[in-house]
Amino acid sequence: MNSESDRTANLSVSHQSHCRMPTRHGCFRMHVFEEQGSGREHVALVMGEPECADAVLCRVHSECLTGEVLGSLRCDCGSQLDDAMHRIAEAGCGVLVYLRQEGRGIGLTEKIRAYALQDEGLDTVEANERLGFDADLRQYGPAAEILRWLGVSRIRLMTNNPAKLAALRAEGVEVARREAIIADPNAHNEGYLNTKRLRMGHLFEPDNSQS
């Protein structure tokens, strides 16, 4: 890992605190970062020594209170988070970056308003647009900076989202491989998953290519 001064130069996130974090998947090191301007607090869960690994297993995950805390079946966020932590623990080395950008970046209040519109028949993209937002407002610059702070430059990214893949690469993260992260569909999220696939281009098949 680089020196503290090297790691913090020209970053818009600053490291605030860290501790040992035992979970049902194993023991991680938890780091908290504050994003300048917004004041958002982002988290990195680290296992092993990812700065020493080539193409370390990585998940960049955006906050979803309803799916992760309340167990909502409207999305696949909770199961994706759980699966990512399990796979990192199984590998014994990896990083999970948890970004505080609820509802694809529109916040909790607007996300619940979007849910109400979906109950009236709109899909997730249409609901966001009805509220005056783009389909996805999430930003991945903070995640790239957190990875750099951790000394990680080359990853195997667990995602189905090609926009996330492109955004991280544009921020200078080398993605050696994309690994699909699949949740079992249910009666409440089938439409949501279909919208991801058909309207947002999400890829639910493994990517066997490497770079």
PDB file of C-alpha atoms in Angstrom:
ATOM      1  CA  MET A   1       0.000   0.000   0.000  1.00  0.00           C
ATOM      2  CA  ASN A   2       1.280   3.478  -0.795  1.00  0.00           C
ATOM      3  CA  SER A   3       2.153   6.037   1.866  1.00  0.00           C
ATOM      4  CA  GLU A   4      -0.643   8.088   3.475  1.00  0.00           C
ATOM      5  CA  SER A   5       0.382  11.238   1.577  1.00  0.00           C
ATOM      6  CA  ASP A   6       0.467   9.403  -1.753  1.00  0.00           C
ATOM      7  CA  ARG A   7      -2.918   7.821  -1.171  1.00  0.00           C
ATOM      8  CA  THR A   8      -4.710  11.002  -0.149  1.00  0.00           C
ATOM      9  CA  ALA A   9      -3.306  13.340  -2.805  1.00  0.00           C
ATOM     10  CA  ASN A  10      -6.030  14.828  -5.039  1.00  0.00           C
ATOM     11  CA  LEU A  11      -8.798  12.655  -3.613  1.00  0.00           C
ATOM     12  CA  SER A  12     -12.359  13.850  -3.046  1.00  0.00           C
ATOM     13  CA  VAL A  13     -12.811  11.209  -0.336  1.00  0.00           C
ATOM     14  CA  SER A  14     -10.920  11.172   2.933  1.00  0.00           C
ATOM     15  CA  HIS A  15     -10.300   8.187   5.185  1.00  0.00           C
ATOM     16  CA  GLN A  16     -11.982   8.690   8.561  1.00  0.00           C
ATOM     17  CA  SER A  17     -11.782   5.510  10.606  1.00  0.00           C
ATOM     18  CA  HIS A  18     -11.340   1.742  10.502  1.00  0.00           C
ATOM     19  CA  CYS A  19     -11.916  -1.332  12.652  1.00  0.00           C
ATOM     20  CA  ARG A  20     -12.190  -5.120  12.610  1.00  0.00           C
ATOM     21  CA  MET A  21     -15.693  -6.140  11.498  1.00  0.00           C
ATOM     22  CA  PRO A  22     -16.760  -9.746  12.179  1.00  0.00           C
ATOM     23  CA  THR A  23     -19.757 -10.824  10.046  1.00  0.00           C
ATOM     24  CA  ARG A  24     -21.611 -14.042   9.374  1.00  0.00           C
ATOM     25  CA  HIS A  25     -19.412 -14.383   6.276  1.00  0.00           C
ATOM     26  CA  GLY A  26     -16.137 -13.909   8.134  1.00  0.00           C
ATOM     27  CA  CYS A  27     -14.013 -11.127   9.558  1.00  0.00           C
ATOM     28  CA  PHE A  28     -13.390  -8.052   7.392  1.00  0.00           C
ATOM     29  CA  ARG A  29     -11.532  -4.800   7.965  1.00  0.00           C
ATOM     30  CA  MET A  30     -14.005  -1.941   7.691  1.00  0.00           C
ATOM     31  CA  HIS A  31     -12.870   1.486   6.493  1.00  0.00           C
ATOM     32  CA  VAL A  32     -15.074   4.604   6.474  1.00  0.00           C
ATOM     33  CA  PHE A  33     -14.492   7.418   3.991  1.00  0.00           C
ATOM     34  CA  GLU A  34     -16.147  10.838   3.805  1.00  0.00           C
ATOM     35  CA  GLU A  35     -16.893  12.382   0.433  1.00  0.00           C
ATOM     36  CA  GLN A  36     -16.053  16.060   0.251  1.00  0.00           C
ATOM     37  CA  GLY A  37     -18.931  18.359  -0.612  1.00  0.00           C
ATOM     38  CA  SER A  38     -21.764  15.867  -0.093  1.00  0.00           C
ATOM     39  CA  GLY A  39     -20.546  14.637   3.293  1.00  0.00           C
ATOM     40  CA  ARG A  40     -21.652  11.117   2.362  1.00  0.00           C
ATOM     41  CA  GLU A  41     -19.912   8.359   4.303  1.00  0.00           C
ATOM     42  CA  HIS A  42     -18.869   5.429   2.134  1.00  0.00           C
ATOM     43  CA  VAL A  43     -17.519   2.099   3.365  1.00  0.00           C
ATOM     44  CA  ALA A  44     -14.950  -0.442   2.220  1.00  0.00           C
ATOM     45  CA  LEU A  45     -14.963  -3.988   3.587  1.00  0.00           C
ATOM     46  CA  VAL A  46     -11.578  -5.598   3.014  1.00  0.00           C
ATOM     47  CA  MET A  47     -10.477  -9.198   3.459  1.00  0.00           C
ATOM     48  CA  GLY A  48      -6.941 -10.486   3.041  1.00  0.00           C
ATOM     49  CA  GLU A  49      -4.345  -8.330   1.309  1.00  0.00           C
ATOM     50  CA  PRO A  50      -6.011  -7.176  -1.923  1.00  0.00           C
ATOM     51  CA  GLU A  51      -3.241  -4.647  -2.613  1.00  0.00           C
ATOM     52  CA  CYS A  52      -0.899  -7.612  -3.114  1.00  0.00           C
ATOM     53  CA  ALA A  53      -3.255  -9.589  -5.356  1.00  0.00           C
ATOM     54  CA  ASP A  54      -3.564  -9.471  -9.123  1.00  0.00           C
ATOM     55  CA  ALA A  55      -7.135  -8.843 -10.294  1.00  0.00           C
ATOM     56  CA  VAL A  56      -8.679  -8.960  -6.840  1.00  0.00           C
ATOM     57  CA  LEU A  57     -12.338  -9.901  -6.421  1.00  0.00           C
ATOM     58  CA  CYS A  58     -14.388  -6.727  -5.953  1.00  0.00           C
ATOM     59  CA  ARG A  59     -17.968  -5.576  -5.587  1.00  0.00           C
ATOM     60  CA  VAL A  60     -18.973  -1.910  -5.860  1.00  0.00           C
ATOM     61  CA  HIS A  61     -22.421  -1.793  -4.270  1.00  0.00           C
ATOM     62  CA  SER A  62     -24.868   1.083  -3.853  1.00  0.00           C
ATOM     63  CA  GLU A  63     -26.955   1.499  -0.714  1.00  0.00           C
ATOM     64  CA  CYS A  64     -30.473   0.034  -0.629  1.00  0.00           C
ATOM     65  CA  LEU A  65     -32.104   0.352   2.768  1.00  0.00           C
ATOM     66  CA  THR A  66     -35.321  -1.357   1.696  1.00  0.00           C
ATOM     67  CA  GLY A  67     -33.620  -4.407   0.206  1.00  0.00           C
ATOM     68  CA  GLU A  68     -30.722  -4.812   2.628  1.00  0.00           C
ATOM     69  CA  VAL A  69     -32.241  -3.807   5.974  1.00  0.00           C
ATOM     70  CA  LEU A  70     -35.972  -4.383   5.536  1.00  0.00           C
ATOM     71  CA  GLY A  71     -35.695  -7.462   3.319  1.00  0.00           C
ATOM     72  CA  SER A  72     -37.763  -6.012   0.462  1.00  0.00           C
ATOM     73  CA  LEU A  73     -38.458  -8.422  -2.388  1.00  0.00           C
ATOM     74  CA  ARG A  74     -38.940  -5.600  -4.919  1.00  0.00           C
ATOM     75  CA  CYS A  75     -35.247  -5.671  -5.875  1.00  0.00           C
ATOM     76  CA  ASP A  76     -32.219  -7.965  -5.779  1.00  0.00           C
ATOM     77  CA  CYS A  77     -29.931  -5.631  -3.804  1.00  0.00           C
ATOM     78  CA  GLY A  78     -29.945  -7.511  -0.504  1.00  0.00           C
ATOM     79  CA  SER A  79     -29.172 -10.868  -2.070  1.00  0.00           C
ATOM     80  CA  GLN A  80     -26.458  -9.339  -4.271  1.00  0.00           C
ATOM     81  CA  LEU A  81     -24.750  -7.811  -1.229  1.00  0.00           C
ATOM     82  CA  ASP A  82     -24.969 -11.078   0.673  1.00  0.00           C
ATOM     83  CA  ASP A  83     -23.626 -13.074  -2.282  1.00  0.00           C
ATOM     84  CA  ALA A  84     -20.730 -10.670  -2.828  1.00  0.00           C
ATOM     85  CA  MET A  85     -19.627 -10.868   0.811  1.00  0.00           C
ATOM     86  CA  HIS A  86     -19.894 -14.656   0.710  1.00  0.00           C
ATOM     87  CA  ARG A  87     -17.788 -14.906  -2.462  1.00  0.00           C
ATOM     88  CA  ILE A  88     -15.091 -12.582  -1.095  1.00  0.00           C
ATOM     89  CA  ALA A  89     -14.948 -14.599   2.129  1.00  0.00           C
ATOM     90  CA  GLU A  90     -14.778 -17.839   0.151  1.00  0.00           C
ATOM     91  CA  ALA A  91     -11.866 -16.436  -1.872  1.00  0.00           C
ATOM     92  CA  GLY A  92     -10.165 -15.206   1.305  1.00  0.00           C
ATOM     93  CA  CYS A  93      -9.268 -11.913  -0.333  1.00  0.00           C
ATOM     94  CA  GLY A  94     -11.295  -9.069  -1.811  1.00  0.00           C
ATOM     95  CA  VAL A  95     -12.930  -5.684  -1.426  1.00  0.00           C
ATOM     96  CA  LEU A  96     -16.527  -4.571  -1.169  1.00  0.00           C
ATOM     97  CA  VAL A  97     -17.037  -0.823  -1.662  1.00  0.00           C
ATOM     98  CA  TYR A  98     -20.401   0.319  -0.296  1.00  0.00           C
ATOM     99  CA  LEU A  99     -21.552   3.652  -1.721  1.00  0.00           C
ATOM    100  CA  ARG A 100     -24.199   5.751   0.001  1.00  0.00           C
ATOM    101  CA  GLN A 101     -26.314   6.563  -3.061  1.00  0.00           C
ATOM    102  CA  GLU A 102     -29.780   5.206  -2.368  1.00  0.00           C
ATOM    103  CA  GLY A 103     -32.303   4.632  -5.139  1.00  0.00           C
ATOM    104  CA  ARG A 104     -29.845   4.831  -8.035  1.00  0.00           C
ATOM    105  CA  GLY A 105     -28.775   8.196  -6.709  1.00  0.00           C
ATOM    106  CA  ILE A 106     -32.188   9.849  -6.167  1.00  0.00           C
ATOM    107  CA  GLY A 107     -32.428   9.254  -2.400  1.00  0.00           C
ATOM    108  CA  LEU A 108     -34.846   7.322  -0.234  1.00  0.00           C
ATOM    109  CA  THR A 109     -37.836   9.688  -0.411  1.00  0.00           C
ATOM    110  CA  GLU A 110     -37.820   9.837  -4.207  1.00  0.00           C
ATOM    111  CA  LYS A 111     -37.191   6.107  -4.433  1.00  0.00           C
ATOM    112  CA  ILE A 112     -40.368   5.419  -2.441  1.00  0.00           C
ATOM    113  CA  ARG A 113     -42.257   7.839  -4.699  1.00  0.00           C
ATOM    114  CA  ALA A 114     -40.903   5.865  -7.648  1.00  0.00           C
ATOM    115  CA  TYR A 115     -42.125   2.648  -6.021  1.00  0.00           C
ATOM    116  CA  ALA A 116     -45.613   4.151  -5.741  1.00  0.00           C
ATOM    117  CA  LEU A 117     -45.544   4.929  -9.473  1.00  0.00           C
ATOM    118  CA  GLN A 118     -44.417   1.385 -10.193  1.00  0.00           C
ATOM    119  CA  ASP A 119     -47.447   0.162  -8.254  1.00  0.00           C
ATOM    120  CA  GLU A 120     -49.505   2.100 -10.814  1.00  0.00           C
ATOM    121  CA  GLY A 121     -47.871   0.222 -13.691  1.00  0.00           C
ATOM    122  CA  LEU A 122     -44.697   2.131 -14.591  1.00  0.00           C
ATOM    123  CA  ASP A 123     -41.369   0.319 -14.795  1.00  0.00           C
ATOM    124  CA  THR A 124     -38.322   1.509 -12.839  1.00  0.00           C
ATOM    125  CA  VAL A 125     -36.977   3.656 -15.681  1.00  0.00           C
ATOM    126  CA  GLU A 126     -40.364   5.254 -16.412  1.00  0.00           C
ATOM    127  CA  ALA A 127     -40.942   5.978 -12.718  1.00  0.00           C
ATOM    128  CA  ASN A 128     -37.621   7.793 -12.324  1.00  0.00           C
ATOM    129  CA  GLU A 129     -38.237   9.777 -15.492  1.00  0.00           C
ATOM    130  CA  ARG A 130     -41.777  10.696 -14.387  1.00  0.00           C
ATOM    131  CA  LEU A 131     -40.189  12.203 -11.264  1.00  0.00           C
ATOM    132  CA  GLY A 132     -37.792  14.225 -13.414  1.00  0.00           C
ATOM    133  CA  PHE A 133     -34.668  12.076 -12.998  1.00  0.00           C
ATOM    134  CA  ASP A 134     -32.484  10.093 -15.335  1.00  0.00           C
ATOM    135  CA  ALA A 135     -32.852   6.333 -15.050  1.00  0.00           C
ATOM    136  CA  ASP A 136     -29.583   6.085 -13.091  1.00  0.00           C
ATOM    137  CA  LEU A 137     -27.771   8.986 -11.396  1.00  0.00           C
ATOM    138  CA  ARG A 138     -25.126   6.979  -9.550  1.00  0.00           C
ATOM    139  CA  GLN A 139     -21.489   8.089  -9.621  1.00  0.00           C
ATOM    140  CA  TYR A 140     -18.510   5.767  -9.269  1.00  0.00           C
ATOM    141  CA  GLY A 141     -15.646   8.235  -8.884  1.00  0.00           C
ATOM    142  CA  PRO A 142     -15.606   7.801  -5.070  1.00  0.00           C
ATOM    143  CA  ALA A 143     -15.362   4.025  -5.470  1.00  0.00           C
ATOM    144  CA  ALA A 144     -12.365   4.370  -7.773  1.00  0.00           C
ATOM    145  CA  GLU A 145     -10.689   6.689  -5.269  1.00  0.00           C
ATOM    146  CA  ILE A 146     -11.354   4.300  -2.400  1.00  0.00           C
ATOM    147  CA  LEU A 147      -9.823   1.447  -4.382  1.00  0.00           C
ATOM    148  CA  ARG A 148      -6.758   3.576  -5.094  1.00  0.00           C
ATOM    149  CA  TRP A 149      -6.462   4.443  -1.399  1.00  0.00           C
ATOM    150  CA  LEU A 150      -6.489   0.718  -0.657  1.00  0.00           C
ATOM    151  CA  GLY A 151      -3.737   0.162  -3.209  1.00  0.00           C
ATOM    152  CA  VAL A 152      -6.016  -1.775  -5.560  1.00  0.00           C
ATOM    153  CA  SER A 153      -5.762  -1.029  -9.277  1.00  0.00           C
ATOM    154  CA  ARG A 154      -6.834  -4.255 -11.033  1.00  0.00           C
ATOM    155  CA  ILE A 155     -10.047  -6.070 -10.174  1.00  0.00           C
ATOM    156  CA  ARG A 156     -12.481  -8.802 -11.067  1.00  0.00           C
ATOM    157  CA  LEU A 157     -15.737  -6.904 -10.781  1.00  0.00           C
ATOM    158  CA  MET A 158     -18.892  -8.617  -9.579  1.00  0.00           C
ATOM    159  CA  THR A 159     -21.615  -6.814 -11.523  1.00  0.00           C
ATOM    160  CA  ASN A 160     -24.290  -7.218 -14.178  1.00  0.00           C
ATOM    161  CA  ASN A 161     -24.255  -3.510 -15.010  1.00  0.00           C
ATOM    162  CA  PRO A 162     -22.202  -2.502 -18.081  1.00  0.00           C
ATOM    163  CA  ALA A 163     -22.539   1.199 -17.168  1.00  0.00           C
ATOM    164  CA  LYS A 164     -20.795   0.555 -13.844  1.00  0.00           C
ATOM    165  CA  LEU A 165     -18.063  -1.362 -15.642  1.00  0.00           C
ATOM    166  CA  ALA A 166     -17.517   1.503 -18.105  1.00  0.00           C
ATOM    167  CA  ALA A 167     -17.631   4.159 -15.372  1.00  0.00           C
ATOM    168  CA  LEU A 168     -14.971   2.468 -13.260  1.00  0.00           C
ATOM    169  CA  ARG A 169     -12.734   1.982 -16.278  1.00  0.00           C
ATOM    170  CA  ALA A 170     -13.178   5.656 -17.143  1.00  0.00           C
ATOM    171  CA  GLU A 171     -12.034   6.472 -13.602  1.00  0.00           C
ATOM    172  CA  GLY A 172      -8.811   4.533 -14.158  1.00  0.00           C
ATOM    173  CA  VAL A 173      -9.705   1.191 -12.558  1.00  0.00           C
ATOM    174  CA  GLU A 174      -8.492  -1.755 -14.606  1.00  0.00           C
ATOM    175  CA  VAL A 175     -11.275  -4.338 -14.771  1.00  0.00           C
ATOM    176  CA  ALA A 176      -9.686  -7.607 -15.811  1.00  0.00           C
ATOM    177  CA  ARG A 177     -12.961  -9.505 -15.783  1.00  0.00           C
ATOM    178  CA  ARG A 178     -16.658  -9.082 -15.096  1.00  0.00           C
ATOM    179  CA  GLU A 179     -18.321 -11.723 -12.946  1.00  0.00           C
ATOM    180  CA  ALA A 180     -22.112 -11.984 -12.958  1.00  0.00           C
ATOM    181  CA  ILE A 181     -23.907 -11.735  -9.621  1.00  0.00           C
ATOM    182  CA  ILE A 182     -27.300 -13.411  -9.874  1.00  0.00           C
ATOM    183  CA  ALA A 183     -30.218 -13.396  -7.459  1.00  0.00           C
ATOM    184  CA  ASP A 184     -33.161 -15.755  -7.662  1.00  0.00           C
ATOM    185  CA  PRO A 185     -36.180 -13.930  -9.141  1.00  0.00           C
ATOM    186  CA  ASN A 186     -39.471 -13.799  -7.291  1.00  0.00           C
ATOM    187  CA  ALA A 187     -43.003 -12.676  -8.073  1.00  0.00           C
ATOM    188  CA  HIS A 188     -42.259  -9.153  -6.788  1.00  0.00           C
ATOM    189  CA  ASN A 189     -39.054  -8.405  -8.712  1.00  0.00           C
ATOM    190  CA  GLU A 190     -39.473 -10.174 -12.060  1.00  0.00           C
ATOM    191  CA  GLY A 191     -40.531  -6.956 -13.790  1.00  0.00           C
ATOM    192  CA  TYR A 192     -37.665  -5.068 -12.151  1.00  0.00           C
ATOM    193  CA  LEU A 193     -35.121  -7.638 -13.353  1.00  0.00           C
ATOM    194  CA  ASN A 194     -36.604  -7.630 -16.866  1.00  0.00           C
ATOM    195  CA  THR A 195     -36.327  -3.835 -16.982  1.00  0.00           C
ATOM    196  CA  LYS A 196     -32.690  -4.090 -15.938  1.00  0.00           C
ATOM    197  CA  ARG A 197     -32.036  -6.521 -18.766  1.00  0.00           C
ATOM    198  CA  LEU A 198     -34.147  -5.020 -21.546  1.00  0.00           C
ATOM    199  CA  ARG A 199     -33.958  -1.267 -20.872  1.00  0.00           C
ATOM    200  CA  MET A 200     -30.666  -0.851 -18.988  1.00  0.00           C
ATOM    201  CA  GLY A 201     -28.623  -3.538 -20.717  1.00  0.00           C
ATOM    202  CA  HIS A 202     -27.737  -5.534 -17.608  1.00  0.00           C
ATOM    203  CA  LEU A 203     -25.930  -8.785 -18.338  1.00  0.00           C
ATOM    204  CA  PHE A 204     -27.008 -11.814 -16.339  1.00  0.00           C
ATOM    205  CA  GLU A 205     -24.641 -14.265 -17.993  1.00  0.00           C
ATOM    206  CA  PRO A 206     -21.019 -14.966 -16.999  1.00  0.00           C
ATOM    207  CA  ASP A 207     -18.302 -13.067 -18.892  1.00  0.00           C
ATOM    208  CA  ASN A 208     -15.623 -15.561 -19.900  1.00  0.00           C
ATOM    209  CA  SER A 209     -13.359 -12.945 -21.457  1.00  0.00           C
ATOM    210  CA  GLN A 210     -10.258 -11.698 -19.665  1.00  0.00           C
ATOM    211  CA  SER A 211      -7.895  -8.782 -20.203  1.00  0.00           C
TER     212      SER A 211
END
